[in-house]
CSV table of C-alpha atoms in Angstrom, one decimal:
chain,number,residue,atom,x,y,z
H,1,UNK,CA,-1.9,49.6,14.3
H,2,UNK,CA,-2.2,45.7,12.8
H,3,UNK,CA,-4.9,46.0,11.0
H,4,UNK,CA,-3.1,48.2,8.8
H,5,UNK,CA,-1.9,44.6,7.0
H,6,UNK,CA,-4.2,42.3,4.7
H,7,UNK,CA,-1.6,39.3,4.8
H,8,UNK,CA,0.5,40.6,8.7
H,9,UNK,CA,3.5,37.6,7.9
H,10,UNK,CA,3.8,38.2,11.6
H,11,UNK,CA,5.1,34.4,13.1
H,12,UNK,CA,4.0,34.2,16.4
H,13,UNK,CA,5.8,33.2,18.9
H,14,UNK,CA,5.0,29.8,20.5
H,15,UNK,CA,5.5,29.6,24.0
H,16,UNK,CA,5.2,25.9,23.8
H,17,UNK,CA,6.3,24.8,19.9
H,18,UNK,CA,5.1,21.0,19.5
H,19,UNK,CA,8.1,18.7,17.5
H,20,UNK,CA,8.3,16.8,14.9
H,21,UNK,CA,11.7,14.3,14.1
H,22,UNK,CA,10.8,12.8,10.7
H,23,UNK,CA,12.5,9.9,12.0
H,24,UNK,CA,11.3,8.9,14.4
H,25,UNK,CA,6.9,9.5,13.4
H,26,UNK,CA,4.7,10.6,16.8
H,27,UNK,CA,1.1,9.6,14.7
H,28,UNK,CA,-0.8,12.8,16.0
H,29,UNK,CA,1.6,15.7,17.5
H,30,UNK,CA,1.4,17.2,13.8
H,31,UNK,CA,-2.2,17.9,14.4
H,32,UNK,CA,-2.6,18.6,18.0
H,33,UNK,CA,-0.1,20.9,17.9
H,34,UNK,CA,-2.4,22.5,14.4
H,35,UNK,CA,-5.7,21.9,17.0
H,36,UNK,CA,-4.1,23.9,19.6
H,37,UNK,CA,-2.8,26.2,17.5
H,38,UNK,CA,-6.3,27.1,16.8
H,39,UNK,CA,-7.5,26.4,19.4
H,40,UNK,CA,-5.4,29.5,21.5
H,41,UNK,CA,-5.9,32.0,19.0
H,42,UNK,CA,-8.2,32.0,15.7
H,43,UNK,CA,-10.0,34.6,15.6
H,44,UNK,CA,-13.8,33.6,16.0
H,45,UNK,CA,-14.2,32.8,19.8
H,46,UNK,CA,-17.7,31.1,19.0
H,47,UNK,CA,-16.5,29.1,16.9
H,48,UNK,CA,-13.3,28.5,19.0
H,49,UNK,CA,-15.1,27.3,22.0
H,50,UNK,CA,-18.4,25.6,20.4
H,51,UNK,CA,-17.5,23.9,17.1
H,52,UNK,CA,-13.5,23.2,17.4
H,53,UNK,CA,-13.3,21.1,20.4
H,54,UNK,CA,-16.3,18.7,18.5
H,55,UNK,CA,-14.6,18.7,14.7
H,56,UNK,CA,-11.3,18.7,16.7
H,57,UNK,CA,-12.4,14.6,17.6
H,58,UNK,CA,-13.5,14.2,15.0
H,59,UNK,CA,-10.9,13.9,12.9
H,60,UNK,CA,-8.2,12.8,16.2
H,61,UNK,CA,-7.9,9.4,15.9
H,62,UNK,CA,-7.8,9.3,12.1
H,63,UNK,CA,-4.8,11.2,13.5
H,64,UNK,CA,-3.6,8.6,15.9
H,65,UNK,CA,-4.0,5.7,12.8
H,66,UNK,CA,-1.4,7.9,9.8
H,67,UNK,CA,1.2,5.8,9.3
H,68,UNK,CA,3.8,8.5,8.1
H,69,UNK,CA,3.3,12.5,8.3
H,70,UNK,CA,1.9,13.4,4.8
H,71,UNK,CA,-1.4,10.9,5.9
H,72,UNK,CA,-1.7,13.4,9.4
H,73,UNK,CA,-1.1,15.8,7.1
H,74,UNK,CA,-3.5,14.5,4.8
H,75,UNK,CA,-5.9,14.5,8.0
H,76,UNK,CA,-5.4,18.0,8.9
H,77,UNK,CA,-6.5,19.7,5.5
H,78,UNK,CA,-9.4,17.5,5.8
H,79,UNK,CA,-10.4,19.3,9.2
H,80,UNK,CA,-9.1,22.3,8.5
H,81,UNK,CA,-12.0,22.3,4.9
H,82,UNK,CA,-14.9,22.4,7.1
H,83,UNK,CA,-13.6,25.2,9.0
H,84,UNK,CA,-15.8,28.9,7.4
H,85,UNK,CA,-12.5,31.5,7.1
H,86,UNK,CA,-9.6,31.8,4.3
H,87,UNK,CA,-5.6,32.1,4.7
H,88,UNK,CA,-6.0,28.8,6.4
H,89,UNK,CA,-4.0,26.3,5.0
H,90,UNK,CA,-0.8,23.7,6.7
H,91,UNK,CA,2.3,24.6,4.4
H,92,UNK,CA,5.4,23.6,4.1
H,93,UNK,CA,8.4,25.2,6.0
H,94,UNK,CA,9.5,25.8,1.9
H,95,UNK,CA,6.4,27.0,1.0
H,96,UNK,CA,6.1,29.5,3.9
H,97,UNK,CA,9.9,30.6,3.3
H,98,UNK,CA,9.0,31.1,-0.3
H,99,UNK,CA,5.8,33.9,0.7
H,100,UNK,CA,8.6,36.0,3.5
H,101,UNK,CA,10.8,36.3,0.7
H,102,UNK,CA,8.8,37.2,-2.2
H,103,UNK,CA,6.9,39.6,-0.1
H,104,UNK,CA,10.0,41.4,1.4
H,105,UNK,CA,11.4,41.3,-2.2
H,106,UNK,CA,14.4,39.1,-1.6
H,107,UNK,CA,16.0,37.4,-4.4
H,108,UNK,CA,15.8,33.5,-3.7
H,109,UNK,CA,17.0,30.9,-5.9
H,110,UNK,CA,13.7,29.4,-8.5
H,111,UNK,CA,12.8,29.1,-12.0
H,112,UNK,CA,10.0,31.5,-12.0
H,113,UNK,CA,7.1,29.5,-12.4
H,114,UNK,CA,3.8,27.6,-10.3
H,115,UNK,CA,1.9,24.7,-11.4
H,116,UNK,CA,-1.3,24.6,-11.2
H,117,UNK,CA,-3.0,21.0,-11.2
H,118,UNK,CA,-6.1,20.3,-12.8
H,119,UNK,CA,-7.9,16.7,-12.5
H,120,UNK,CA,-4.5,15.1,-11.5
H,121,UNK,CA,-2.6,17.2,-14.2
H,122,UNK,CA,0.5,19.6,-14.1
H,123,UNK,CA,-0.4,22.9,-15.9
H,124,UNK,CA,1.8,25.9,-16.1
H,125,UNK,CA,0.0,28.2,-14.3
H,126,UNK,CA,2.6,31.5,-13.5
H,127,UNK,CA,5.4,32.3,-15.1
H,128,UNK,CA,7.9,35.6,-13.9
H,129,UNK,CA,8.9,37.9,-16.5
H,130,UNK,CA,12.1,37.4,-16.6
H,131,UNK,CA,12.5,34.6,-14.9
H,132,UNK,CA,14.3,31.4,-15.4
H,133,UNK,CA,10.9,29.7,-16.9
H,134,UNK,CA,11.2,32.6,-19.0
H,135,UNK,CA,14.1,32.8,-20.2
H,136,UNK,CA,13.9,28.9,-21.4
H,137,UNK,CA,10.5,29.2,-23.1
H,138,UNK,CA,8.4,27.8,-20.5
H,139,UNK,CA,5.3,29.5,-21.7
H,140,UNK,CA,1.5,29.8,-18.7
H,141,UNK,CA,-0.5,26.5,-19.8
H,142,UNK,CA,2.0,24.2,-20.9
H,143,UNK,CA,1.5,20.9,-19.5
H,144,UNK,CA,3.8,19.0,-17.4
H,145,UNK,CA,4.2,15.7,-18.1
H,146,UNK,CA,7.5,14.5,-16.1
H,147,UNK,CA,10.0,16.6,-13.8
H,148,UNK,CA,13.8,15.8,-14.7
H,149,UNK,CA,11.7,12.7,-15.2
H,150,UNK,CA,9.3,10.8,-13.2
H,151,UNK,CA,5.5,12.2,-13.5
H,152,UNK,CA,4.9,15.4,-10.9
H,153,UNK,CA,2.8,14.2,-8.8
H,154,UNK,CA,5.7,12.1,-7.1
H,155,UNK,CA,8.9,14.9,-8.2
H,156,UNK,CA,10.7,15.6,-5.7
H,157,UNK,CA,11.1,19.3,-6.1
H,158,UNK,CA,7.0,19.2,-6.1
H,159,UNK,CA,6.4,20.8,-2.8
H,160,UNK,CA,3.2,20.7,-0.9
H,161,UNK,CA,0.1,22.4,-2.4
H,162,UNK,CA,-0.5,26.1,-0.6
H,163,UNK,CA,-4.1,26.5,-1.1
H,164,UNK,CA,-6.7,27.3,1.0
H,165,UNK,CA,-8.7,25.1,2.6
H,166,UNK,CA,-12.0,26.2,2.7
H,167,UNK,CA,-12.2,27.3,-1.1
H,168,UNK,CA,-12.5,25.3,-4.1
H,169,UNK,CA,-9.1,26.2,-5.8
H,170,UNK,CA,-7.6,24.1,-7.5
H,171,UNK,CA,-3.8,23.0,-6.1
H,172,UNK,CA,-0.7,25.8,-6.5
H,173,UNK,CA,2.9,23.9,-6.8
H,174,UNK,CA,5.4,26.1,-6.7
H,175,UNK,CA,8.9,23.5,-7.7
H,176,UNK,CA,11.4,23.7,-5.2
H,177,UNK,CA,15.4,23.9,-6.0
H,178,UNK,CA,18.9,25.6,-5.6
H,179,UNK,CA,20.6,27.7,-6.8
H,180,UNK,CA,21.7,26.9,-10.5
H,181,UNK,CA,19.9,23.4,-10.4
H,182,UNK,CA,19.4,22.1,-13.9
H,183,UNK,CA,15.4,20.5,-14.4
H,184,UNK,CA,14.5,19.7,-16.8
H,185,UNK,CA,10.9,20.1,-18.1
H,186,UNK,CA,8.5,18.1,-20.2
H,187,UNK,CA,6.3,20.1,-21.8
H,188,UNK,CA,3.4,19.9,-24.1
H,189,UNK,CA,2.0,22.7,-25.9
H,190,UNK,CA,-1.3,21.3,-26.4
H,191,UNK,CA,-3.6,18.5,-26.5
H,192,UNK,CA,-2.2,17.1,-29.7
H,193,UNK,CA,0.9,18.2,-29.8
H,194,UNK,CA,4.7,17.4,-29.7
H,195,UNK,CA,5.9,16.9,-26.2
H,196,UNK,CA,9.3,18.4,-26.1
H,197,UNK,CA,11.9,19.1,-23.6
H,198,UNK,CA,12.9,21.8,-21.9
H,199,UNK,CA,15.6,22.7,-19.9
H,200,UNK,CA,15.8,25.4,-16.9
H,201,UNK,CA,18.0,27.0,-14.7
H,202,UNK,CA,17.9,27.1,-11.7
H,203,UNK,CA,18.6,31.5,-10.7
H,204,UNK,CA,18.4,33.7,-7.3
H,205,UNK,CA,15.1,35.6,-8.7
H,206,UNK,CA,12.0,37.2,-7.6
H,207,UNK,CA,8.5,38.3,-7.9
H,208,UNK,CA,9.9,41.9,-7.9
H,209,UNK,CA,11.8,41.4,-10.5
H,210,UNK,CA,9.6,40.0,-12.3
H,211,UNK,CA,7.3,43.4,-12.0
H,212,UNK,CA,10.1,45.6,-12.6
H,213,UNK,CA,10.4,43.5,-16.4
H,214,UNK,CA,7.3,43.3,-16.7
H,215,UNK,CA,6.4,46.8,-17.2
H,216,UNK,CA,6.0,48.1,-20.9
H,217,UNK,CA,4.4,50.2,-23.2
H,218,UNK,CA,1.3,48.1,-26.0
H,219,UNK,CA,0.3,50.0,-29.6
H,220,UNK,CA,-3.5,48.6,-29.2
H,221,UNK,CA,-6.0,50.1,-31.8
H,222,UNK,CA,-4.1,53.5,-31.9
H,223,UNK,CA,-3.6,53.7,-28.6
H,224,UNK,CA,-0.7,53.5,-26.1
H,225,UNK,CA,-1.1,51.7,-23.1
H,226,UNK,CA,1.4,51.6,-20.1
H,227,UNK,CA,1.7,47.8,-18.5
H,228,UNK,CA,2.5,46.5,-15.3
H,229,UNK,CA,2.1,43.6,-13.4
H,230,UNK,CA,2.3,43.2,-9.4
H,231,UNK,CA,2.7,39.3,-8.3
H,232,UNK,CA,2.8,40.8,-5.1
H,233,UNK,CA,1.7,44.2,-3.2
H,234,UNK,CA,5.3,44.1,-1.5
H,235,UNK,CA,6.2,45.5,1.5
H,236,UNK,CA,6.9,48.9,0.8
H,237,UNK,CA,7.5,49.8,-2.8
H,238,UNK,CA,5.1,49.6,-4.9
H,239,UNK,CA,2.3,52.8,-5.1
H,240,UNK,CA,6.0,54.0,-5.4
H,241,UNK,CA,7.5,52.2,-7.9
H,242,UNK,CA,3.6,52.6,-9.6
H,243,UNK,CA,4.5,57.0,-9.6
H,244,UNK,CA,7.6,56.3,-10.8
H,245,UNK,CA,6.3,54.1,-13.8
H,246,UNK,CA,3.2,56.7,-15.2
H,247,UNK,CA,5.6,59.8,-14.6
H,248,UNK,CA,8.0,58.5,-16.6
H,249,UNK,CA,7.7,55.2,-19.0
H,250,UNK,CA,4.2,55.8,-19.3
H,251,UNK,CA,3.6,59.8,-19.6
H,252,UNK,CA,3.1,59.7,-22.9
H,253,UNK,CA,0.2,56.1,-22.6
H,254,UNK,CA,-2.7,57.2,-23.7
H,255,UNK,CA,-3.9,54.7,-20.4
H,256,UNK,CA,-3.1,52.5,-17.8
H,257,UNK,CA,-3.3,48.9,-17.1
H,258,UNK,CA,-2.2,47.3,-13.9
H,259,UNK,CA,-2.3,44.4,-13.3
H,260,UNK,CA,-3.4,42.3,-9.9
H,261,UNK,CA,-3.6,38.4,-11.2
H,262,UNK,CA,-2.0,37.0,-7.8
H,263,UNK,CA,-1.9,36.4,-4.1
H,264,UNK,CA,-2.1,39.5,-1.8
H,265,UNK,CA,0.7,41.5,0.1
H,266,UNK,CA,0.9,44.0,2.5
H,267,UNK,CA,-2.7,45.4,3.8
H,268,UNK,CA,-0.5,48.9,4.5
H,269,UNK,CA,0.2,49.4,1.1
H,270,UNK,CA,-3.4,49.8,-0.6
H,271,UNK,CA,-4.5,53.6,0.0
H,272,UNK,CA,-1.0,54.5,-1.4
H,273,UNK,CA,-1.2,52.4,-4.5
H,274,UNK,CA,-5.5,53.5,-4.5
H,275,UNK,CA,-4.1,57.2,-4.3
H,276,UNK,CA,-1.3,56.5,-7.0
H,277,UNK,CA,-4.6,55.2,-9.7
H,278,UNK,CA,-7.0,57.8,-8.2
H,279,UNK,CA,-3.9,61.2,-9.7
H,280,UNK,CA,-2.6,59.0,-13.2
H,281,UNK,CA,-4.3,61.3,-14.9
H,282,UNK,CA,-5.5,58.8,-17.2
H,283,UNK,CA,-7.8,56.1,-17.5
H,284,UNK,CA,-6.2,53.1,-15.4
H,285,UNK,CA,-7.8,49.2,-15.7
H,286,UNK,CA,-7.3,46.7,-13.6
H,287,UNK,CA,-7.2,43.6,-14.7
H,288,UNK,CA,-8.2,40.6,-11.7
H,289,UNK,CA,-8.8,37.3,-11.2
H,290,UNK,CA,-10.0,34.0,-9.5
H,291,UNK,CA,-6.5,33.7,-7.7
H,292,UNK,CA,-6.4,38.1,-7.0
H,293,UNK,CA,-6.8,37.6,-3.1
H,294,UNK,CA,-5.8,39.8,-0.2
H,295,UNK,CA,-4.2,43.1,-0.1
H,296,UNK,CA,-4.7,42.7,-3.9
H,297,UNK,CA,-9.2,42.8,-2.9
H,298,UNK,CA,-8.8,45.1,-0.9
H,299,UNK,CA,-7.3,47.7,-3.5
H,300,UNK,CA,-9.3,46.2,-6.6
H,301,UNK,CA,-12.5,47.0,-3.3
H,302,UNK,CA,-11.3,50.5,-3.5
H,303,UNK,CA,-10.9,50.7,-6.6
H,304,UNK,CA,-14.5,50.2,-7.4
H,305,UNK,CA,-16.0,51.8,-4.5
H,306,UNK,CA,-13.9,55.0,-5.4
H,307,UNK,CA,-14.8,54.9,-9.1
H,308,UNK,CA,-11.0,55.6,-10.0
H,309,UNK,CA,-10.1,52.2,-12.7
H,310,UNK,CA,-12.1,50.0,-14.4
H,311,UNK,CA,-11.3,45.9,-13.1
H,312,UNK,CA,-11.2,43.2,-16.1
H,313,UNK,CA,-11.7,39.5,-15.6
H,314,UNK,CA,-12.8,37.2,-13.3
H,315,UNK,CA,-14.6,37.7,-10.1
H,316,UNK,CA,-11.5,37.3,-7.1
H,317,UNK,CA,-10.8,35.0,-4.5
H,318,UNK,CA,-12.7,36.2,-1.7
H,319,UNK,CA,-9.8,35.5,1.0
H,320,UNK,CA,-8.9,38.6,2.6
H,321,UNK,CA,-9.0,38.0,6.4
H,322,UNK,CA,-5.0,38.6,7.9
H,323,UNK,CA,-2.9,34.9,7.6
H,324,UNK,CA,-0.5,34.6,10.5
H,325,UNK,CA,2.1,31.7,10.5
H,326,UNK,CA,2.8,29.2,13.1
H,327,UNK,CA,5.7,27.1,12.8
H,328,UNK,CA,4.2,23.4,13.7
H,329,UNK,CA,7.4,21.4,14.6
H,330,UNK,CA,10.3,21.4,12.3
H,331,UNK,CA,8.5,21.2,8.6
H,332,UNK,CA,5.4,22.9,8.6
H,333,UNK,CA,3.7,26.5,9.3
H,334,UNK,CA,0.1,26.7,10.1
H,335,UNK,CA,-1.8,29.9,7.9
H,336,UNK,CA,-4.5,30.7,9.6
H,337,UNK,CA,-6.5,34.0,10.7
H,338,UNK,CA,-6.2,36.0,14.2
H,339,UNK,CA,-7.7,38.8,13.5
H,340,UNK,CA,-10.0,40.6,11.3
H,341,UNK,CA,-9.2,43.3,8.5
H,342,UNK,CA,-13.0,45.3,10.6
H,343,UNK,CA,-15.1,46.5,7.5
H,344,UNK,CA,-12.9,45.3,4.4
H,345,UNK,CA,-13.3,41.5,6.1
H,346,UNK,CA,-17.4,42.2,7.0
H,347,UNK,CA,-17.6,43.7,2.9
H,348,UNK,CA,-15.5,40.7,1.3
H,349,UNK,CA,-14.2,37.7,3.0
H,350,UNK,CA,-15.9,34.9,1.1
H,351,UNK,CA,-17.3,37.3,-0.8
H,352,UNK,CA,-15.5,39.2,-3.6
H,353,UNK,CA,-15.3,41.3,-5.8
H,354,UNK,CA,-16.9,41.3,-9.2
H,355,UNK,CA,-15.3,42.4,-12.0
H,356,UNK,CA,-16.8,45.6,-14.1
H,357,UNK,CA,-15.5,44.0,-17.2
H,358,UNK,CA,-16.1,40.1,-17.6
H,359,UNK,CA,-13.4,38.1,-19.4
H,360,UNK,CA,-12.9,34.1,-18.3
H,361,UNK,CA,-9.2,32.9,-18.8
H,362,UNK,CA,-8.4,29.3,-19.7
H,363,UNK,CA,-4.8,28.1,-18.2
H,364,UNK,CA,-5.7,24.6,-18.7
H,365,UNK,CA,-3.0,24.8,-22.9
H,366,UNK,CA,-3.3,28.5,-23.6
H,367,UNK,CA,0.0,28.9,-25.1
H,368,UNK,CA,0.6,31.7,-23.3
H,369,UNK,CA,-1.9,33.1,-24.9
H,370,UNK,CA,-3.6,36.1,-21.6
H,371,UNK,CA,-7.1,36.2,-23.0
H,372,UNK,CA,-8.0,38.9,-19.5
H,373,UNK,CA,-4.5,40.6,-20.4
H,374,UNK,CA,-6.0,41.3,-24.0
H,375,UNK,CA,-9.5,42.1,-22.7
H,376,UNK,CA,-8.1,44.8,-20.6
H,377,UNK,CA,-6.2,45.8,-23.4
H,378,UNK,CA,-9.1,46.3,-25.5
H,379,UNK,CA,-10.8,47.7,-22.9
H,380,UNK,CA,-7.8,50.6,-21.7
H,381,UNK,CA,-8.5,52.5,-25.0
H,382,UNK,CA,-11.9,52.5,-25.3
H,383,UNK,CA,-11.9,54.3,-22.8
H,384,UNK,CA,-8.6,56.1,-24.0
H,385,UNK,CA,-10.4,56.7,-27.2
H,386,UNK,CA,-13.6,58.2,-25.7
H,387,UNK,CA,-11.2,60.8,-23.7
H,388,UNK,CA,-9.5,62.7,-27.1
């Protein structure tokens, strides 16, 4: 059933696909393509019939007066900002390709990091365990001052943001690269620290390989606590990997920390992963934060409802309605919801899931520190000690 997939990642075949030639830019074509796709397939029939036409008319003149494709994208983003739904954004083709590769566990050229923008400043927001950036010494929370000698905001390597139009998320970007490329990052670890240049060599890697590399055992407060971080709920294999860890690497652990921070993924895997947690035979702590979304929010919701794990961290992203992807021209992909997820959409969309144990996280100048992980380890050790 299609409702089994929280992030459908279905590319709808378009009977009429808007073509945009970057070298012969025609104002309004991108805008019209987005408007037509929403008018045809947006999940809320009442909204698209009664509100969408007037909303689109409000921005049409601005789109037609745009002088570049980037200017028109700004208009489209402003339009989508008024639509009360998540998984709604105009993505670059590169970001879309990257998401599909990650979900299907395919290796691709990457620096193994993403950056997040705060008040015009850029900070490393994601560092894949065992990836190129981690190997080079880049740490989560490092401020990025330059990429190959250019300010991040004007660097050719900075891809367009991938955050939802409706949610107040800070813009999140991946860095474009090719296999073997040497990218020089100028970083600052603390506000008063000296700047340093770190060269990151791009390599074929994936968040799936990072998940495997993340698995380890912490000795914390006299307890052995297993830990694994799933950046995505990949299509196939996550629950099997987790069950194998429980049976092997984590067999003699007294508790387990399951890190659910990051993007969502395959909704069909939610029930299997919850079932694996239920049979763990030891306390399980699940880490969540403001970026925990989609399939992971359903997992967090079910873990909480079934009382089989303790949630530690921040309130989740509130983005649960499934996403569909439709190419608009040659360079853009519209992410938007075309159907709901039944009870989960009703219970979680724009509501999210609250943690049992609240621990806020500060990204900027974190210097690699991870307050949510430390809080999760403390809670896991506490529960393990109480269970004895």
